[in-house]
Short mmCIF file of C-alpha atoms in Angstrom, two decimals:
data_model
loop_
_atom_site.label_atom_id
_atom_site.label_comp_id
_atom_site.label_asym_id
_atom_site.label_seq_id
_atom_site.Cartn_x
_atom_site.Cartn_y
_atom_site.Cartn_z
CA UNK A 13 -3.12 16.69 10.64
CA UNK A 14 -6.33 15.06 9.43
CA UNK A 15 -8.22 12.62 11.97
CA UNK A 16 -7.01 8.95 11.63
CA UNK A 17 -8.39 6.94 8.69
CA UNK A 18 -6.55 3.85 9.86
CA UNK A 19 -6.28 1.97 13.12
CA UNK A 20 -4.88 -1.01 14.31
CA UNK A 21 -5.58 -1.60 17.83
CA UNK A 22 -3.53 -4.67 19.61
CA UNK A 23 -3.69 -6.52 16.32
CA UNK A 24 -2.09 -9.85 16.43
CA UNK A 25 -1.97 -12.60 13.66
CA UNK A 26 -1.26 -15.86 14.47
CA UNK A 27 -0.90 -18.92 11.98
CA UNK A 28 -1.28 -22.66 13.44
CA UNK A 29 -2.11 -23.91 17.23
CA UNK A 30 -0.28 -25.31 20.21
CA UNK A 31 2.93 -25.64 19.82
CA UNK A 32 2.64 -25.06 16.05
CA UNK A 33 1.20 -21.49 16.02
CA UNK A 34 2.88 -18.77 14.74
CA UNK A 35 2.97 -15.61 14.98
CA UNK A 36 3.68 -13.44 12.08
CA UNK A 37 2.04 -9.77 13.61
CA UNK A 38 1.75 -9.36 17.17
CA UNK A 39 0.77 -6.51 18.81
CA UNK A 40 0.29 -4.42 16.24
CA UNK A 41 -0.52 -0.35 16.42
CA UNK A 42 -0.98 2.05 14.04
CA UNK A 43 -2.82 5.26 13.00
CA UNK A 44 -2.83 6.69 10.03
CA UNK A 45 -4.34 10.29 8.92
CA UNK A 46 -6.21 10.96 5.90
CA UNK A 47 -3.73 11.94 3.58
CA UNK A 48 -0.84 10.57 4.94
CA UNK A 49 1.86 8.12 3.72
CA UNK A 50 3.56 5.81 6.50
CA UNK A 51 6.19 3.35 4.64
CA UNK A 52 6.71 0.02 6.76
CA UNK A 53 10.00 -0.93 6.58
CA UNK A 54 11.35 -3.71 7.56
CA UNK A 55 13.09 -6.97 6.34
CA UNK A 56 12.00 -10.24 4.98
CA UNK A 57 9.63 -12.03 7.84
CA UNK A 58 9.51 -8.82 10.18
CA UNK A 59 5.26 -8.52 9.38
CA UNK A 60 4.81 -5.92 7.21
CA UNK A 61 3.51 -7.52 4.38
CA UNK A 62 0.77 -8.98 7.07
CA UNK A 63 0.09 -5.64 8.37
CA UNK A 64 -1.40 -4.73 5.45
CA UNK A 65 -3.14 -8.04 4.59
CA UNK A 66 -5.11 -7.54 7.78
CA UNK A 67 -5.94 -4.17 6.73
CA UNK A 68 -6.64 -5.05 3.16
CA UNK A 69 -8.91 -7.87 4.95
CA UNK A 70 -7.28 -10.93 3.23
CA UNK A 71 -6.46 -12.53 6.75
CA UNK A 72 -8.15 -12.31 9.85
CA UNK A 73 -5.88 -10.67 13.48
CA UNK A 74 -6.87 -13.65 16.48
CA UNK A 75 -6.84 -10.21 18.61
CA UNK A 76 -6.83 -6.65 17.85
CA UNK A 77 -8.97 -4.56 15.84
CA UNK A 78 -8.83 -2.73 12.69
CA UNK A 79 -10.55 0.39 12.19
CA UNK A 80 -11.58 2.70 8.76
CA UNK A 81 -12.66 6.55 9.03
CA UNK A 82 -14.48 5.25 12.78
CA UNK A 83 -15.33 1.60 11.40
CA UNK A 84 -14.68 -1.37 12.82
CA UNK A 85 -13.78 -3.72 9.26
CA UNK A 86 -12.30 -6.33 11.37
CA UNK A 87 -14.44 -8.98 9.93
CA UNK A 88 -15.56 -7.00 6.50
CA UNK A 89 -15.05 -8.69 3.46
CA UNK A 90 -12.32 -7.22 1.33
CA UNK A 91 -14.34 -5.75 -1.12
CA UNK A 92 -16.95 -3.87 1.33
CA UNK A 93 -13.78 -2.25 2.67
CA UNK A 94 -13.04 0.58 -0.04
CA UNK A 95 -9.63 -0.07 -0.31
CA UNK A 96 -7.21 -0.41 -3.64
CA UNK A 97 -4.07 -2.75 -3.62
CA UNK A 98 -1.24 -2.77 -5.73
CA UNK A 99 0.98 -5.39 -5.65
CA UNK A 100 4.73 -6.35 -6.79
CA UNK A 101 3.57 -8.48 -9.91
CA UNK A 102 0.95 -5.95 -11.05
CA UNK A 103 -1.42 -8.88 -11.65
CA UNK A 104 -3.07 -7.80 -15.01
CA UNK A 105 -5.25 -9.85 -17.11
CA UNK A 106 -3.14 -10.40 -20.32
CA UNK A 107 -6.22 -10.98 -22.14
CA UNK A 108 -7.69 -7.91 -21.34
CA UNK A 109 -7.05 -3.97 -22.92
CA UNK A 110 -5.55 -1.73 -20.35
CA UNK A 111 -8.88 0.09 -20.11
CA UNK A 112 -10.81 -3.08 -19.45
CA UNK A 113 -8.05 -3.84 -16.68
CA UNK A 114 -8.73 -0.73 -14.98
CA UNK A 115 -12.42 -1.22 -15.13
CA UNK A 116 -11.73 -4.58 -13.73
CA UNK A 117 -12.79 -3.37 -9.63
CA UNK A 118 -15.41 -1.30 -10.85
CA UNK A 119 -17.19 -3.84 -13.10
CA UNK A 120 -17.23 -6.54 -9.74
CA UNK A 121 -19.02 -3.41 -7.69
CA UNK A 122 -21.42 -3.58 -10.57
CA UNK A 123 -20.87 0.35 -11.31
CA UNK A 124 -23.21 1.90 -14.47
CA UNK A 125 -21.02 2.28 -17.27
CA UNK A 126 -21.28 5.83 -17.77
CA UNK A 127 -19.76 5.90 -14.22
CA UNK A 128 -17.12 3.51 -14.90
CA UNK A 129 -15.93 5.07 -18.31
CA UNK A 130 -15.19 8.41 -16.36
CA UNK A 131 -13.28 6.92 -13.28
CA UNK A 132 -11.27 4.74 -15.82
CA UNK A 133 -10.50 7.76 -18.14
CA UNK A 134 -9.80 9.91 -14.66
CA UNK A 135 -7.57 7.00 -13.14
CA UNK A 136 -5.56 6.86 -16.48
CA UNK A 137 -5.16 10.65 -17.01
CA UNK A 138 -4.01 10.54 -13.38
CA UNK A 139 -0.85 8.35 -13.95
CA UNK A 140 -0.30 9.52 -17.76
CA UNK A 141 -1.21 6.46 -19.11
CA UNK A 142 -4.57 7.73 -21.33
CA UNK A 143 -2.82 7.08 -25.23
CA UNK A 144 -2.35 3.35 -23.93
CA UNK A 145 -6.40 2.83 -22.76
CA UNK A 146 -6.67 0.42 -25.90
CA UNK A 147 -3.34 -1.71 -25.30
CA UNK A 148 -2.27 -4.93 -23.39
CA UNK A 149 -0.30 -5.80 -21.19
CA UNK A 150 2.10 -7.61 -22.98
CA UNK A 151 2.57 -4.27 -25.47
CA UNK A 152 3.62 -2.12 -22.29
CA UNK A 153 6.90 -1.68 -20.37
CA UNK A 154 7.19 -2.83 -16.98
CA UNK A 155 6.84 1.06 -15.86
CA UNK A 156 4.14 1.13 -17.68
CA UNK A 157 2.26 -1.81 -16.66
CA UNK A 158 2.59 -0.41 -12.88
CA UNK A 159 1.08 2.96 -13.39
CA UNK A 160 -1.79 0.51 -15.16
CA UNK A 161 -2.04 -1.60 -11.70
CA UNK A 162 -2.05 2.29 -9.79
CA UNK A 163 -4.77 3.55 -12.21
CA UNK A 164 -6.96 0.01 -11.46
CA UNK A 165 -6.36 0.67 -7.74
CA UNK A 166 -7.42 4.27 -7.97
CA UNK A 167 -10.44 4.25 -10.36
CA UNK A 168 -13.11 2.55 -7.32
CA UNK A 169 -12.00 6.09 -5.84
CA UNK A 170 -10.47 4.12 -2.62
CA UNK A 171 -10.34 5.43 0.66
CA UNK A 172 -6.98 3.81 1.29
CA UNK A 173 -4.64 2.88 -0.93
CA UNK A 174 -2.17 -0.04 -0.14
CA UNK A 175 0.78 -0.56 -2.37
CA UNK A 176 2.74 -3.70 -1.38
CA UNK A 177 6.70 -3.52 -2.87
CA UNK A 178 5.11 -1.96 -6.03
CA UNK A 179 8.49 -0.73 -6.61
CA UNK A 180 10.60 -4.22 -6.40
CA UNK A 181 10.23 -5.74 -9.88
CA UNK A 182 11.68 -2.53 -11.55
CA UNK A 183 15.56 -1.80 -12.59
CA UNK A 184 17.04 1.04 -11.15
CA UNK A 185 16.73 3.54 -13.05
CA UNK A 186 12.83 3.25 -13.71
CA UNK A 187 12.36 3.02 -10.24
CA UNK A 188 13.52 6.68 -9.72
CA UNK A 189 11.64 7.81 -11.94
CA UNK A 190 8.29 5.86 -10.22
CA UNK A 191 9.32 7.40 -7.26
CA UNK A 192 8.94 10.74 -8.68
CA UNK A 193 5.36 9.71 -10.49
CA UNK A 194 4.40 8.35 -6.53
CA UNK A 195 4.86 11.69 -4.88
CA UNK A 196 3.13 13.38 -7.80
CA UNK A 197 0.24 11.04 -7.19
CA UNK A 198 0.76 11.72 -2.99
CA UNK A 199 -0.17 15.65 -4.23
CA UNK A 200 -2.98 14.69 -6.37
CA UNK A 201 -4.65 12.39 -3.77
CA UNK A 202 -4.74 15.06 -0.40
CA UNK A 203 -7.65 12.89 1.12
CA UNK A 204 -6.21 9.19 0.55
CA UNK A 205 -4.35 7.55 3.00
CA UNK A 206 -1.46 5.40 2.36
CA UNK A 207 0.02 2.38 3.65
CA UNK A 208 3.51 1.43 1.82
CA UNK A 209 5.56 -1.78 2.09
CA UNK A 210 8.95 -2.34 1.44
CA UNK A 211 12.41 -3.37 2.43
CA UNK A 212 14.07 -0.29 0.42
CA UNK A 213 15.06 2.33 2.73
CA UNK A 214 15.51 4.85 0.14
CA UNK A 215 12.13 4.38 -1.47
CA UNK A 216 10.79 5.13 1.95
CA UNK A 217 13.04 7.94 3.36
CA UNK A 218 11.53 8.94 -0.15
CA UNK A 219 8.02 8.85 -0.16
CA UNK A 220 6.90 8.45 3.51
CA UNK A 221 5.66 11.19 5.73
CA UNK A 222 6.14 9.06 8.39
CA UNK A 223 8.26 5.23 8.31
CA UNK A 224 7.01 2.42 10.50
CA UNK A 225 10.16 0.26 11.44
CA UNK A 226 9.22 -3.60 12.28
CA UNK A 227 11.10 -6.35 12.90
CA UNK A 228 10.35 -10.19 14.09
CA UNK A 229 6.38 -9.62 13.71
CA UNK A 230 6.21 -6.36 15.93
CA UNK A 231 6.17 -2.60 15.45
CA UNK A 232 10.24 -1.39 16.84
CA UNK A 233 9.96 2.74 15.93
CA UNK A 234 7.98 4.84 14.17
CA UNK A 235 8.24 8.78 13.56
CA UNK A 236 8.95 10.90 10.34
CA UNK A 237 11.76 9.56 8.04
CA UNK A 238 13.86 13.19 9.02
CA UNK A 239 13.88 12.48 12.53
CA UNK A 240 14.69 8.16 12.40
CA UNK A 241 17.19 8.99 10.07
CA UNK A 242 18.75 12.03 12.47
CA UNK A 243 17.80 10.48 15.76
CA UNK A 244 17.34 7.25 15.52
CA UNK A 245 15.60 5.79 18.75
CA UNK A 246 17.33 2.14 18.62
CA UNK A 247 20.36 0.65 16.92
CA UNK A 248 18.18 -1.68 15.34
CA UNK A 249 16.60 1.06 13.30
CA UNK A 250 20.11 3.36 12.75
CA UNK A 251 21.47 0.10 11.42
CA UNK A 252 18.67 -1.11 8.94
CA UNK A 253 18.14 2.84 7.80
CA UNK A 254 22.20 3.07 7.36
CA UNK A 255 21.76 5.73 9.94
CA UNK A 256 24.65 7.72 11.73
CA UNK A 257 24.56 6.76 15.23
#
């Protein structure tokens, strides 16, 4: 396996002081290899979802660190980080065409536009949205409007890609079938690491090479989806994963 692209070392994240603080990550660690998917899994309140803020930079750990390829990006802005987000409610401009959404990242890094029409027309072709460049989002499907909020995420060329319950706004059926397009995109991206939140065990047994179990702000098991789901180390985790004991 590839070196680690991701660390969190001891990474806590506390909200509030005295009596009042809070804490909604504690203890936190975590490597991640280029190339690899780890799914955390966990329910409502358990962290995950602040796991990969801190990562993503959009809130700061009290304690720990968090590390890129070697780099310490503990206090990096978001945007020096290299990293593409995709989140539940897509979070596309209405107003703008689809291309013009994906171009949205590349535009703030102040990219020449030569540059930016190829990784917009590479990041489309790569989720088989191309034939809808010139639409908006209000023409497109919810299926389709989340392969748009992939391509945006994928056309800075991120070194990590975060996708935060990308899945959880979508019936059943089309979520199948965007957990197929995911581990077509896992094959297509052999250098990018992933970090995947949700509560849905099967979209993680699914997609993750490896599942990250939390619960109540700390990390409870972690290993390869085959093995928590065979031999799971706590009843915690055979429980939540439906797991035979």
């Amino acid at each position: 396996m590839h070196a680690p692209a991701i660390i969190f070392d001891h990474v806590t994240v506390a909200y509030g002081r005295g009596r009042k603080r809070s804490e909604a990550l504690r203890n936190f660690n975590l490597r991640i290899a280029r190339g690899e998917t780890v799914a955390l899994l966990g329910p409502s309140g358990s962290g995950k979802s602040t796991a990969l803020k801190a990562l993503a930079g959009f809130v700061r750990p009290v304690f720990g660190t968090v590390r890129l390829d070697g780099e310490d990006v503990t206090d990096l802005p978001p945007a020096k980080r290299g990293i593409g987000v995709v989140v539940q409610s897509y979070a596309l401009f209405p107003h703008m065409r689809v291309r013009d959404n994906v171009a949205f990242g590349l535009r703030a890094r102040r990219t020449k536009s030569d540059r930016i029409a190829e990784c917009v027309d590479d990041a489309l072709a790569m989720v088989s949205m191309s034939a809808y460049a010139d639409r908006y989002p209000r023409e497109l499907s919810g299926g389709q409007q989340q392969r748009v909020a992939i391509a945006r995420a994928l056309a800075i060329r991120p070194r990590v890609l975060l996708l935060d319950e990308p899945l959880a706004a979508l019936d059943a059926q089309l979520r199948l079938s965007m957990i197929a397009e995911l581990r077509q995109l896992q094959q297509s991206l052999p250098d990018t690491a992933m970090l995947y939140v949700t509560h849905d065990q099967s979209e993680a047994l699914a997609l993750a090479d490896r599942i990250a179990v939390m619960r109540d702000a700390e990390l409870v098991d972690v290993d390869s989806a085959h093995n928590l789901w065979t031999r799971p180390p706590t009843d915690f985790t055979a429980n939540f994963l439906g797991a035979p004991i």
